[in-house]
mmCIF file of C-alpha atoms in Angstrom:
data_model
loop_
_atom_site.group_PDB
_atom_site.id
_atom_site.type_symbol
_atom_site.label_atom_id
_atom_site.label_comp_id
_atom_site.label_asym_id
_atom_site.label_seq_id
_atom_site.Cartn_x
_atom_site.Cartn_y
_atom_site.Cartn_z
ATOM 1 C CA MET V 26 -73.609 37.969 -9.386
ATOM 2 C CA LEU V 27 -75.451 38.691 -6.198
ATOM 3 C CA LEU V 28 -75.656 42.430 -5.759
ATOM 4 C CA LEU V 29 -76.847 43.914 -2.490
ATOM 5 C CA ASP V 30 -76.228 47.630 -2.774
ATOM 6 C CA GLN V 31 -77.831 50.417 -0.804
ATOM 7 C CA LYS V 32 -76.529 53.005 -3.279
ATOM 8 C CA TRP V 33 -79.222 52.415 -5.901
ATOM 9 C CA ASP V 34 -82.012 54.197 -4.052
ATOM 10 C CA GLY V 35 -81.728 57.945 -4.376
ATOM 11 C CA PHE V 36 -78.584 57.874 -6.529
ATOM 12 C CA GLU V 37 -78.948 60.256 -9.453
ATOM 13 C CA MET V 38 -76.540 61.954 -11.844
ATOM 14 C CA LYS V 39 -77.709 65.407 -12.899
ATOM 15 C CA ASN V 40 -76.883 67.533 -15.927
ATOM 16 C CA VAL V 41 -75.084 64.716 -17.750
ATOM 17 C CA SER V 42 -73.923 65.055 -21.352
ATOM 18 C CA LEU V 43 -74.976 62.086 -23.484
ATOM 19 C CA GLU V 44 -73.034 61.200 -26.618
ATOM 20 C CA LEU V 45 -73.884 58.762 -29.385
ATOM 21 C CA HIS V 46 -71.242 56.059 -29.648
ATOM 22 C CA LYS V 47 -70.774 53.424 -32.375
ATOM 23 C CA ALA V 48 -69.683 49.927 -31.344
ATOM 24 C CA ALA V 49 -69.045 46.844 -33.454
ATOM 25 C CA ILE V 50 -71.518 44.010 -32.833
ATOM 26 C CA TYR V 51 -71.125 40.545 -34.293
ATOM 27 C CA ARG V 52 -73.703 39.338 -36.792
ATOM 28 C CA ARG V 53 -74.029 35.724 -37.886
ATOM 29 C CA LYS V 54 -73.741 35.155 -41.603
ATOM 30 C CA GLY V 55 -75.365 31.742 -41.791
ATOM 31 C CA GLY V 56 -77.925 29.514 -40.159
ATOM 32 C CA TYR V 57 -75.459 27.421 -38.190
ATOM 33 C CA LYS V 58 -75.670 27.194 -34.420
ATOM 34 C CA ASN V 59 -72.054 27.804 -33.512
ATOM 35 C CA LEU V 60 -70.150 31.010 -34.222
ATOM 36 C CA ILE V 61 -66.968 31.216 -36.199
ATOM 37 C CA GLU V 62 -64.266 33.834 -36.627
ATOM 38 C CA SER V 63 -65.535 34.898 -40.060
ATOM 39 C CA ASP V 64 -68.786 36.257 -38.622
ATOM 40 C CA GLU V 65 -69.335 39.829 -39.736
ATOM 41 C CA LYS V 66 -69.694 42.909 -37.557
ATOM 42 C CA ASP V 67 -72.400 45.557 -37.578
ATOM 43 C CA ASP V 68 -71.956 49.048 -36.165
ATOM 44 C CA LYS V 69 -74.602 49.749 -33.548
ATOM 45 C CA VAL V 70 -75.331 53.111 -31.954
ATOM 46 C CA PHE V 71 -75.264 53.347 -28.165
ATOM 47 C CA VAL V 72 -75.675 56.241 -25.783
ATOM 48 C CA ALA V 73 -72.442 56.918 -23.907
ATOM 49 C CA PHE V 74 -71.741 58.917 -20.762
ATOM 50 C CA LYS V 75 -69.080 59.124 -18.081
ATOM 51 C CA ILE V 76 -69.515 57.915 -14.516
ATOM 52 C CA ASP V 77 -67.246 58.151 -11.490
ATOM 53 C CA SER V 78 -64.605 55.418 -11.726
ATOM 54 C CA ILE V 79 -64.376 55.111 -7.930
ATOM 55 C CA PRO V 80 -66.823 52.303 -6.938
ATOM 56 C CA GLU V 81 -67.540 53.757 -3.495
ATOM 57 C CA ARG V 82 -69.043 56.861 -5.103
ATOM 58 C CA ARG V 83 -71.631 55.173 -7.320
ATOM 59 C CA PRO V 84 -73.536 51.899 -7.848
ATOM 60 C CA PHE V 85 -71.641 48.921 -9.208
ATOM 61 C CA LEU V 86 -72.898 48.491 -12.786
ATOM 62 C CA LEU V 87 -73.043 45.313 -14.831
ATOM 63 C CA SER V 88 -74.137 44.464 -18.345
ATOM 64 C CA ARG V 89 -77.965 44.113 -18.558
ATOM 65 C CA ASP V 90 -78.591 46.509 -15.654
ATOM 66 C CA PHE V 91 -80.968 49.388 -16.385
ATOM 67 C CA ALA V 92 -80.415 53.111 -16.928
ATOM 68 C CA PHE V 93 -83.181 55.740 -16.841
ATOM 69 C CA VAL V 94 -82.630 59.156 -18.426
ATOM 70 C CA ARG V 95 -84.728 62.270 -18.939
ATOM 71 C CA PRO V 96 -83.927 65.852 -19.901
ATOM 72 C CA SER V 97 -82.788 67.854 -16.881
ATOM 73 C CA GLY V 98 -85.501 70.073 -15.438
ATOM 74 C CA ARG V 99 -88.357 68.300 -17.190
ATOM 75 C CA ASN V 100 -90.828 66.210 -15.204
ATOM 76 C CA ILE V 101 -91.542 63.556 -17.831
ATOM 77 C CA GLU V 102 -91.477 59.767 -17.900
ATOM 78 C CA PRO V 103 -87.811 58.713 -18.161
ATOM 79 C CA PHE V 104 -86.509 56.668 -21.071
ATOM 80 C CA GLN V 105 -85.399 53.177 -20.004
ATOM 81 C CA GLY V 106 -82.276 51.661 -21.505
ATOM 82 C CA ILE V 107 -80.218 48.506 -20.963
ATOM 83 C CA ILE V 108 -76.539 48.822 -20.102
ATOM 84 C CA TYR V 109 -74.513 47.112 -22.795
ATOM 85 C CA ARG V 110 -71.051 47.558 -21.337
ATOM 86 C CA VAL V 111 -68.976 49.587 -18.887
ATOM 87 C CA VAL V 112 -65.683 50.472 -20.575
ATOM 88 C CA LYS V 113 -62.579 51.036 -18.435
ATOM 89 C CA SER V 114 -64.721 51.436 -15.305
ATOM 90 C CA ASN V 115 -66.112 54.848 -16.189
ATOM 91 C CA LEU V 116 -67.653 54.931 -19.702
ATOM 92 C CA VAL V 117 -71.177 53.512 -19.760
ATOM 93 C CA LEU V 118 -72.727 52.328 -23.041
ATOM 94 C CA VAL V 119 -76.526 52.051 -23.001
ATOM 95 C CA GLU V 120 -78.949 50.724 -25.591
ATOM 96 C CA PHE V 121 -82.296 52.535 -25.877
ATOM 97 C CA GLU V 122 -85.441 52.006 -27.916
ATOM 98 C CA GLU V 123 -86.084 54.111 -30.999
ATOM 99 C CA ASP V 124 -88.292 56.620 -29.144
ATOM 100 C CA PHE V 125 -85.274 57.963 -27.244
ATOM 101 C CA TYR V 126 -83.245 58.605 -30.387
ATOM 102 C CA LEU V 127 -86.158 60.512 -31.921
ATOM 103 C CA GLU V 128 -86.115 62.887 -28.928
ATOM 104 C CA TYR V 129 -82.342 63.008 -28.426
ATOM 105 C CA ASP V 130 -80.690 66.447 -28.460
ATOM 106 C CA ARG V 131 -76.901 66.563 -28.165
ATOM 107 C CA ALA V 132 -77.027 70.049 -26.643
ATOM 108 C CA CYS V 133 -79.427 68.897 -23.932
ATOM 109 C CA LYS V 134 -78.354 67.807 -20.458
ATOM 110 C CA TYR V 135 -79.922 64.729 -18.862
ATOM 111 C CA ASP V 136 -80.561 63.296 -15.411
ATOM 112 C CA VAL V 137 -79.588 59.622 -15.041
ATOM 113 C CA LYS V 138 -80.674 56.963 -12.547
ATOM 114 C CA PHE V 139 -79.981 53.225 -12.385
ATOM 115 C CA SER V 140 -81.610 49.977 -11.384
ATOM 116 C CA PHE V 141 -80.093 46.503 -11.373
ATOM 117 C CA ASN V 142 -81.259 43.429 -13.236
ATOM 118 C CA ARG V 143 -82.751 41.111 -10.615
ATOM 119 C CA VAL V 144 -82.253 37.805 -12.473
ATOM 120 C CA CYS V 145 -79.104 36.817 -10.560
ATOM 121 C CA LEU V 146 -80.598 37.888 -7.252
ATOM 122 C CA LYS V 147 -83.652 35.715 -7.909
ATOM 123 C CA ARG V 148 -81.427 32.738 -8.723
ATOM 124 C CA ALA V 149 -79.565 33.154 -5.441
ATOM 125 C CA HIS V 150 -82.849 33.352 -3.513
ATOM 126 C CA GLN V 151 -84.090 30.225 -5.300
ATOM 127 C CA ALA V 152 -80.922 28.326 -4.383
ATOM 128 C CA ILE V 153 -81.279 29.212 -0.714
ATOM 129 C CA ALA V 154 -84.980 28.288 -0.746
ATOM 130 C CA VAL V 155 -84.411 24.819 -2.225
ATOM 131 C CA ALA V 156 -81.409 23.953 -0.034
ATOM 132 C CA SER V 157 -82.275 20.458 1.145
ATOM 133 C CA ASP V 158 -81.306 18.497 4.229
ATOM 134 C CA HIS V 159 -78.621 16.577 2.335
ATOM 135 C CA LEU V 160 -77.135 19.850 1.085
ATOM 136 C CA LEU V 161 -76.967 21.195 4.631
ATOM 137 C CA ARG V 162 -75.484 17.974 5.978
ATOM 138 C CA TYR V 163 -72.992 17.111 3.257
ATOM 139 C CA PHE V 164 -71.913 20.462 1.831
ATOM 140 C CA LEU V 165 -72.872 23.482 3.914
ATOM 141 C CA PHE V 166 -71.976 22.128 7.360
ATOM 142 C CA PRO V 167 -69.867 19.031 6.697
ATOM 143 C CA GLU V 168 -68.640 16.950 9.606
ATOM 144 C CA ARG V 169 -65.803 14.471 10.026
ATOM 145 C CA VAL V 170 -67.321 11.143 9.027
ATOM 146 C CA PRO V 171 -65.813 7.856 7.789
ATOM 147 C CA GLN V 172 -65.018 8.429 4.137
ATOM 148 C CA ILE V 173 -65.524 6.018 1.276
ATOM 149 C CA ARG V 174 -62.500 6.330 -0.971
ATOM 150 C CA LEU V 175 -61.546 4.749 -4.237
ATOM 151 C CA ALA V 176 -58.568 2.413 -4.325
ATOM 152 C CA PRO V 177 -55.424 4.094 -5.663
ATOM 153 C CA THR V 178 -54.605 3.400 -9.303
ATOM 154 C CA ARG V 179 -51.576 3.989 -11.467
ATOM 155 C CA LEU V 180 -51.881 7.431 -13.021
ATOM 156 C CA SER V 181 -49.921 9.202 -15.697
ATOM 157 C CA ILE V 182 -49.916 12.688 -14.159
ATOM 158 C CA SER V 183 -48.277 15.560 -16.004
ATOM 159 C CA HIS V 184 -44.599 15.886 -15.130
ATOM 160 C CA GLU V 185 -45.082 19.663 -14.909
ATOM 161 C CA LEU V 186 -46.830 19.296 -11.548
ATOM 162 C CA ASP V 187 -44.775 19.468 -8.361
ATOM 163 C CA ARG V 188 -45.151 17.158 -5.366
ATOM 164 C CA GLU V 189 -47.829 19.274 -3.644
ATOM 165 C CA GLN V 190 -49.918 19.460 -6.806
ATOM 166 C CA VAL V 191 -49.610 15.741 -7.520
ATOM 167 C CA SER V 192 -50.697 14.951 -3.969
ATOM 168 C CA ALA V 193 -53.752 17.208 -4.342
ATOM 169 C CA VAL V 194 -54.736 15.560 -7.612
ATOM 170 C CA ARG V 195 -54.393 12.078 -6.099
ATOM 171 C CA GLN V 196 -56.543 13.065 -3.126
ATOM 172 C CA ILE V 197 -59.247 14.414 -5.443
ATOM 173 C CA LEU V 198 -59.204 11.274 -7.565
ATOM 174 C CA SER V 199 -59.662 9.093 -4.490
ATOM 175 C CA LEU V 200 -62.886 10.871 -3.511
ATOM 176 C CA LYS V 201 -66.193 9.103 -3.965
ATOM 177 C CA CYS V 202 -68.617 11.323 -2.035
ATOM 178 C CA PRO V 203 -68.790 14.379 0.310
ATOM 179 C CA PRO V 204 -67.539 16.233 2.273
ATOM 180 C CA PRO V 205 -66.114 18.808 -0.161
ATOM 181 C CA TYR V 206 -62.369 18.792 -0.765
ATOM 182 C CA LEU V 207 -60.649 22.183 -0.394
ATOM 183 C CA VAL V 208 -57.656 23.424 -2.374
ATOM 184 C CA GLU V 209 -56.183 26.624 -0.963
ATOM 185 C CA GLY V 210 -53.842 28.534 -3.209
ATOM 186 C CA PRO V 211 -53.603 31.570 -5.483
ATOM 187 C CA VAL V 212 -56.582 32.488 -7.665
ATOM 188 C CA SER V 213 -56.741 30.053 -10.533
ATOM 189 C CA VAL V 214 -55.913 32.420 -13.406
ATOM 190 C CA THR V 215 -53.057 34.925 -13.475
ATOM 191 C CA LYS V 216 -52.161 37.605 -15.995
ATOM 192 C CA MET V 217 -48.693 37.528 -17.483
ATOM 193 C CA GLY V 218 -46.538 40.501 -18.421
ATOM 194 C CA ASP V 219 -47.636 40.292 -22.075
ATOM 195 C CA ASN V 220 -51.300 40.456 -20.949
ATOM 196 C CA ARG V 221 -51.859 36.742 -21.640
ATOM 197 C CA LYS V 222 -53.679 34.702 -19.020
ATOM 198 C CA ARG V 223 -52.552 31.338 -17.709
ATOM 199 C CA LEU V 224 -53.452 28.931 -14.936
ATOM 200 C CA SER V 225 -51.871 29.340 -11.505
ATOM 201 C CA ARG V 226 -50.724 26.414 -9.337
ATOM 202 C CA SER V 227 -54.249 25.797 -8.037
ATOM 203 C CA GLY V 228 -55.672 26.200 -11.538
ATOM 204 C CA VAL V 229 -53.279 23.545 -12.824
ATOM 205 C CA VAL V 230 -54.465 21.171 -10.065
ATOM 206 C CA VAL V 231 -58.070 21.607 -11.208
ATOM 207 C CA GLN V 232 -57.111 21.131 -14.854
ATOM 208 C CA GLU V 233 -55.139 17.962 -14.154
ATOM 209 C CA ALA V 234 -57.860 16.539 -11.885
ATOM 210 C CA VAL V 235 -60.496 17.139 -14.570
ATOM 211 C CA LEU V 236 -58.337 15.457 -17.218
ATOM 212 C CA GLN V 237 -57.591 12.467 -14.991
ATOM 213 C CA VAL V 238 -61.275 11.943 -14.105
ATOM 214 C CA TYR V 239 -62.173 12.292 -17.784
ATOM 215 C CA ARG V 240 -59.581 9.720 -18.853
ATOM 216 C CA THR V 241 -60.129 7.143 -16.112
ATOM 217 C CA SER V 242 -63.913 7.244 -15.635
ATOM 218 C CA PRO V 243 -65.919 6.612 -18.835
ATOM 219 C CA SER V 244 -69.215 7.449 -17.117
ATOM 220 C CA CYS V 245 -68.011 10.733 -15.572
ATOM 221 C CA ARG V 246 -69.909 13.982 -15.874
ATOM 222 C CA ILE V 247 -67.839 16.987 -14.761
ATOM 223 C CA LEU V 248 -68.958 20.557 -14.082
ATOM 224 C CA VAL V 249 -66.379 23.326 -13.676
ATOM 225 C CA CYS V 250 -67.768 26.600 -12.297
ATOM 226 C CA ALA V 251 -66.106 29.925 -11.486
ATOM 227 C CA PRO V 252 -67.326 33.430 -10.668
ATOM 228 C CA LEU V 253 -65.930 35.028 -13.835
ATOM 229 C CA ASN V 254 -66.342 34.334 -17.539
ATOM 230 C CA ASN V 255 -62.638 34.991 -18.113
ATOM 231 C CA THR V 256 -61.726 32.173 -15.736
ATOM 232 C CA CYS V 257 -64.123 29.758 -17.432
ATOM 233 C CA ASP V 258 -62.736 30.761 -20.829
ATOM 234 C CA VAL V 259 -59.133 30.100 -19.786
ATOM 235 C CA PHE V 260 -60.079 26.653 -18.466
ATOM 236 C CA THR V 261 -62.032 25.892 -21.642
ATOM 237 C CA ARG V 262 -59.049 26.869 -23.761
ATOM 238 C CA SER V 263 -56.631 24.760 -21.706
ATOM 239 C CA LEU V 264 -58.888 21.689 -21.612
ATOM 240 C CA LYS V 265 -59.868 21.761 -25.286
ATOM 241 C CA THR V 266 -56.323 20.836 -26.252
ATOM 242 C CA GLN V 267 -56.891 17.390 -24.713
ATOM 243 C CA ILE V 268 -60.676 16.927 -24.661
ATOM 244 C CA PRO V 269 -62.524 16.709 -27.985
ATOM 245 C CA GLU V 270 -65.152 19.300 -28.820
ATOM 246 C CA SER V 271 -67.849 16.617 -28.855
ATOM 247 C CA ASP V 272 -67.289 15.975 -25.125
ATOM 248 C CA MET V 273 -67.085 19.553 -23.840
ATOM 249 C CA PHE V 274 -69.595 22.417 -23.666
ATOM 250 C CA ARG V 275 -69.143 26.014 -22.541
ATOM 251 C CA ALA V 276 -72.415 27.335 -21.100
ATOM 252 C CA ASN V 277 -72.845 31.113 -21.237
ATOM 253 C CA ALA V 278 -75.322 33.645 -19.927
ATOM 254 C CA ALA V 279 -77.958 34.301 -22.583
ATOM 255 C CA PHE V 280 -76.918 37.893 -23.229
ATOM 256 C CA ARG V 281 -73.190 37.640 -22.805
ATOM 257 C CA GLU V 282 -71.454 39.978 -25.250
ATOM 258 C CA LEU V 283 -70.368 38.079 -28.347
ATOM 259 C CA ASP V 284 -67.163 40.004 -28.806
ATOM 260 C CA GLY V 285 -66.189 39.090 -25.244
ATOM 261 C CA VAL V 286 -66.005 35.376 -26.122
ATOM 262 C CA PRO V 287 -62.622 34.224 -27.488
ATOM 263 C CA PHE V 288 -62.933 32.931 -31.039
ATOM 264 C CA ASP V 289 -61.111 29.687 -30.277
ATOM 265 C CA ILE V 290 -63.741 28.553 -27.746
ATOM 266 C CA LEU V 291 -66.802 29.601 -29.773
ATOM 267 C CA PRO V 292 -67.147 26.079 -31.262
ATOM 268 C CA SER V 293 -67.790 24.847 -27.704
ATOM 269 C CA CYS V 294 -70.687 27.323 -27.277
ATOM 270 C CA LEU V 295 -74.240 27.384 -28.620
ATOM 271 C CA TYR V 296 -75.640 30.598 -30.088
ATOM 272 C CA GLU V 297 -79.208 30.781 -31.375
ATOM 273 C CA GLY V 298 -81.046 33.837 -32.627
ATOM 274 C CA GLU V 299 -79.373 36.735 -30.854
ATOM 275 C CA CYS V 300 -78.284 35.080 -27.620
ATOM 276 C CA PHE V 301 -76.365 32.158 -26.170
ATOM 277 C CA SER V 302 -78.383 29.069 -25.429
ATOM 278 C CA CYS V 303 -78.169 25.607 -23.890
ATOM 279 C CA PRO V 304 -79.027 22.409 -25.769
ATOM 280 C CA PRO V 305 -82.062 20.416 -24.596
ATOM 281 C CA ARG V 306 -81.583 17.995 -21.700
ATOM 282 C CA VAL V 307 -81.035 14.869 -23.802
ATOM 283 C CA GLU V 308 -78.322 16.526 -25.850
ATOM 284 C CA ILE V 309 -76.523 18.388 -23.069
ATOM 285 C CA SER V 310 -76.496 15.253 -20.905
ATOM 286 C CA LYS V 311 -74.059 13.689 -23.370
ATOM 287 C CA TYR V 312 -71.288 16.183 -22.647
ATOM 288 C CA LYS V 313 -68.694 14.863 -20.209
ATOM 289 C CA VAL V 314 -67.274 18.277 -19.266
ATOM 290 C CA ILE V 315 -69.306 21.487 -18.933
ATOM 291 C CA LEU V 316 -67.929 24.878 -17.911
ATOM 292 C CA SER V 317 -70.012 27.765 -16.608
ATOM 293 C CA THR V 318 -70.084 30.650 -14.178
ATOM 294 C CA PHE V 319 -71.860 29.949 -10.898
ATOM 295 C CA MET V 320 -74.890 31.995 -11.903
ATOM 296 C CA SER V 321 -75.153 30.601 -15.431
ATOM 297 C CA SER V 322 -75.083 27.039 -14.083
ATOM 298 C CA PHE V 323 -78.742 27.679 -13.258
ATOM 299 C CA ARG V 324 -79.416 27.328 -16.977
ATOM 300 C CA LEU V 325 -78.411 23.656 -16.755
ATOM 301 C CA HIS V 326 -81.021 23.177 -14.051
ATOM 302 C CA GLY V 327 -83.452 25.084 -16.252
ATOM 303 C CA VAL V 328 -83.149 22.608 -19.150
ATOM 304 C CA GLY V 329 -83.748 19.653 -16.831
ATOM 305 C CA ILE V 330 -80.345 18.575 -15.497
ATOM 306 C CA VAL V 331 -81.057 17.153 -12.040
ATOM 307 C CA ALA V 332 -79.012 17.024 -8.855
ATOM 308 C CA GLY V 333 -76.675 14.058 -9.059
ATOM 309 C CA HIS V 334 -76.187 14.180 -12.836
ATOM 310 C CA PHE V 335 -72.624 15.396 -12.347
ATOM 311 C CA SER V 336 -70.182 12.983 -10.770
ATOM 312 C CA HIS V 337 -67.744 15.842 -10.044
ATOM 313 C CA ILE V 338 -68.317 19.556 -9.471
ATOM 314 C CA PHE V 339 -65.364 21.942 -9.223
ATOM 315 C CA LEU V 340 -66.171 25.287 -7.578
ATOM 316 C CA VAL V 341 -63.165 27.297 -8.717
ATOM 317 C CA ASP V 342 -62.160 30.552 -6.983
ATOM 318 C CA ALA V 343 -65.103 30.214 -4.610
ATOM 319 C CA SER V 344 -63.378 32.680 -2.276
ATOM 320 C CA SER V 345 -64.108 35.397 -4.847
ATOM 321 C CA ALA V 346 -67.869 34.743 -4.813
ATOM 322 C CA THR V 347 -70.613 35.230 -2.277
ATOM 323 C CA GLU V 348 -71.918 32.044 -0.693
ATOM 324 C CA PRO V 349 -75.363 32.341 -2.345
ATOM 325 C CA GLU V 350 -73.581 32.412 -5.732
ATOM 326 C CA THR V 351 -71.938 29.050 -5.072
ATOM 327 C CA LEU V 352 -75.262 27.717 -3.791
ATOM 328 C CA VAL V 353 -76.811 28.279 -7.222
ATOM 329 C CA THR V 354 -74.614 25.401 -8.396
ATOM 330 C CA LEU V 355 -74.660 23.229 -5.275
ATOM 331 C CA ALA V 356 -78.364 23.442 -4.414
ATOM 332 C CA ASN V 357 -79.517 22.606 -7.925
ATOM 333 C CA LEU V 358 -76.906 20.167 -9.210
ATOM 334 C CA ALA V 359 -75.221 18.291 -6.307
ATOM 335 C CA ASN V 360 -76.411 15.409 -4.156
ATOM 336 C CA GLU V 361 -74.930 12.989 -1.635
ATOM 337 C CA ASN V 362 -73.068 11.116 -4.406
ATOM 338 C CA THR V 363 -71.386 14.162 -5.946
ATOM 339 C CA VAL V 364 -67.674 14.784 -5.477
ATOM 340 C CA VAL V 365 -67.248 18.514 -4.842
ATOM 341 C CA VAL V 366 -63.895 20.312 -4.981
ATOM 342 C CA VAL V 367 -63.724 23.919 -3.779
ATOM 343 C CA THR V 368 -60.738 26.172 -4.496
ATOM 344 C CA GLY V 369 -59.977 29.552 -3.011
ATOM 345 C CA ALA V 370 -57.251 32.003 -2.155
ATOM 346 C CA PRO V 371 -56.375 33.232 1.332
ATOM 347 C CA ARG V 372 -57.396 36.835 2.003
ATOM 348 C CA ASP V 373 -59.520 36.819 -1.154
ATOM 349 C CA HIS V 374 -63.034 38.229 -0.783
ATOM 350 C CA SER V 375 -66.003 38.919 -2.983
ATOM 351 C CA GLY V 376 -66.150 42.574 -4.000
ATOM 352 C CA TRP V 377 -69.839 42.592 -4.831
ATOM 353 C CA VAL V 378 -71.356 42.999 -1.343
ATOM 354 C CA ARG V 379 -71.592 46.735 -0.792
ATOM 355 C CA SER V 380 -74.557 46.727 1.567
ATOM 356 C CA ARG V 381 -73.449 47.523 5.113
ATOM 357 C CA ILE V 382 -76.316 45.431 6.519
ATOM 358 C CA ALA V 383 -75.381 42.437 4.351
ATOM 359 C CA ARG V 384 -71.732 42.642 5.383
ATOM 360 C CA TYR V 385 -72.677 42.922 9.041
ATOM 361 C CA ASN V 386 -74.725 39.735 8.736
ATOM 362 C CA GLY V 387 -71.867 37.761 7.183
ATOM 363 C CA LEU V 388 -72.602 37.801 3.458
ATOM 364 C CA SER V 389 -69.083 38.982 2.644
ATOM 365 C CA CYS V 390 -67.725 35.690 4.033
ATOM 366 C CA SER V 391 -67.469 33.257 1.125
ATOM 367 C CA TYR V 392 -68.394 29.584 1.152
ATOM 368 C CA PHE V 393 -64.700 28.711 0.827
ATOM 369 C CA GLU V 394 -63.662 30.964 3.712
ATOM 370 C CA ARG V 395 -66.419 29.673 6.001
ATOM 371 C CA LEU V 396 -65.489 26.051 5.356
ATOM 372 C CA ARG V 397 -61.777 26.807 5.690
ATOM 373 C CA GLU V 398 -62.324 28.183 9.197
ATOM 374 C CA SER V 399 -64.463 25.244 10.324
ATOM 375 C CA GLU V 400 -63.164 22.434 12.530
ATOM 376 C CA LEU V 401 -63.033 19.924 9.671
ATOM 377 C CA TYR V 402 -60.545 21.963 7.653
ATOM 378 C CA ASN V 403 -58.576 24.160 10.016
ATOM 379 C CA GLY V 404 -56.365 21.215 10.978
ATOM 380 C CA LEU V 405 -55.044 20.991 7.373
ATOM 381 C CA ASP V 406 -55.734 17.259 7.191
ATOM 382 C CA PRO V 407 -54.672 16.233 3.629
ATOM 383 C CA LYS V 408 -57.700 13.931 3.435
ATOM 384 C CA PHE V 409 -59.888 17.051 3.402
ATOM 385 C CA MET V 410 -57.749 19.844 1.963
ATOM 386 C CA THR V 411 -54.493 20.819 0.323
ATOM 387 C CA GLN V 412 -52.711 24.071 1.026
ATOM 388 C CA LEU V 413 -50.558 25.100 -1.921
ATOM 389 C CA GLN V 414 -47.676 27.424 -1.156
ATOM 390 C CA GLU V 415 -47.525 30.537 -3.315
ATOM 391 C CA ARG V 416 -44.580 30.128 -5.658
ATOM 392 C CA GLY V 417 -45.808 32.040 -8.695
ATOM 393 C CA THR V 418 -47.474 30.295 -11.611
ATOM 394 C CA THR V 419 -46.930 26.891 -13.049
#
């Protein structure tokens, strides 16, 4: 995610108690590429410490960010570690090299500083730098132009969809090219009382549209992107019941935590060595449906997938992401022949922009929100957008 945070510089925790903490890490038993539920676990030792759970009082920390520690009162080179996980918003687990553990003293107090991993920031900068004229014209600042639409066909749409949802799906299926089609409704995944996650009304529209394109267009190539891994996982789980494993791939960040990936979608992932990977271009090009976070979609570009490869790109919950995040997908993988569908929730905003300067200059306004307020979409023309009423989940 794009992180612009003025709290990194000068932020330091002093006299912190560091504890050693064991965590279970998955270990592959065999030489196969995909993971299975019978993979064994190893206990790994991490350094654990508490941090303020209130985001406004400290930097926002993500897995793979950096932590620097040194004994309080000693002017020595700090030990650098990589943040493995933040548990329940306030317990930080950090992995250090062996030299730290040789010097570690439980009775000692430590000073702690942080720095963020710049990979995602670099990807966002790259996307902005390569934004072409066609991207600006067709996707970033779309105008009302005569649309080329496909002739309506008889469809067998799930009877579980209501009239609004069916209309949205039909509009999406009639699209042949830009401008993007907007679906406004609740965030795509909701949590039920028993802690299970399921698709909301807008999520069901995306699922049904993907299935209909998959069934009716043999040459289709569909990319579904969302800001969060959990959202991508829920869509993968729902789609895998009707799309064979051979046609669907779940792309992950290289160092996503293994135990954070649901076992039932692991067969749709590729794991090599000690990290998630993407197949080479020839192999990955055969998949008809690929799911990824916005940032991890850069990996598809990295293995050689070119703009225009995907016939349809769904930018799910784009209101929850910064605009440069969504550009990572659009700038690298869409062209003037790509059908783009953007979903978002009203009053939903990205929570990752903490820089006052960045907010002042408009970075907290998402791609979805900016389009929604433009002349093309604020008239609620059904040819360009659908507004789903909030009626709970479907």
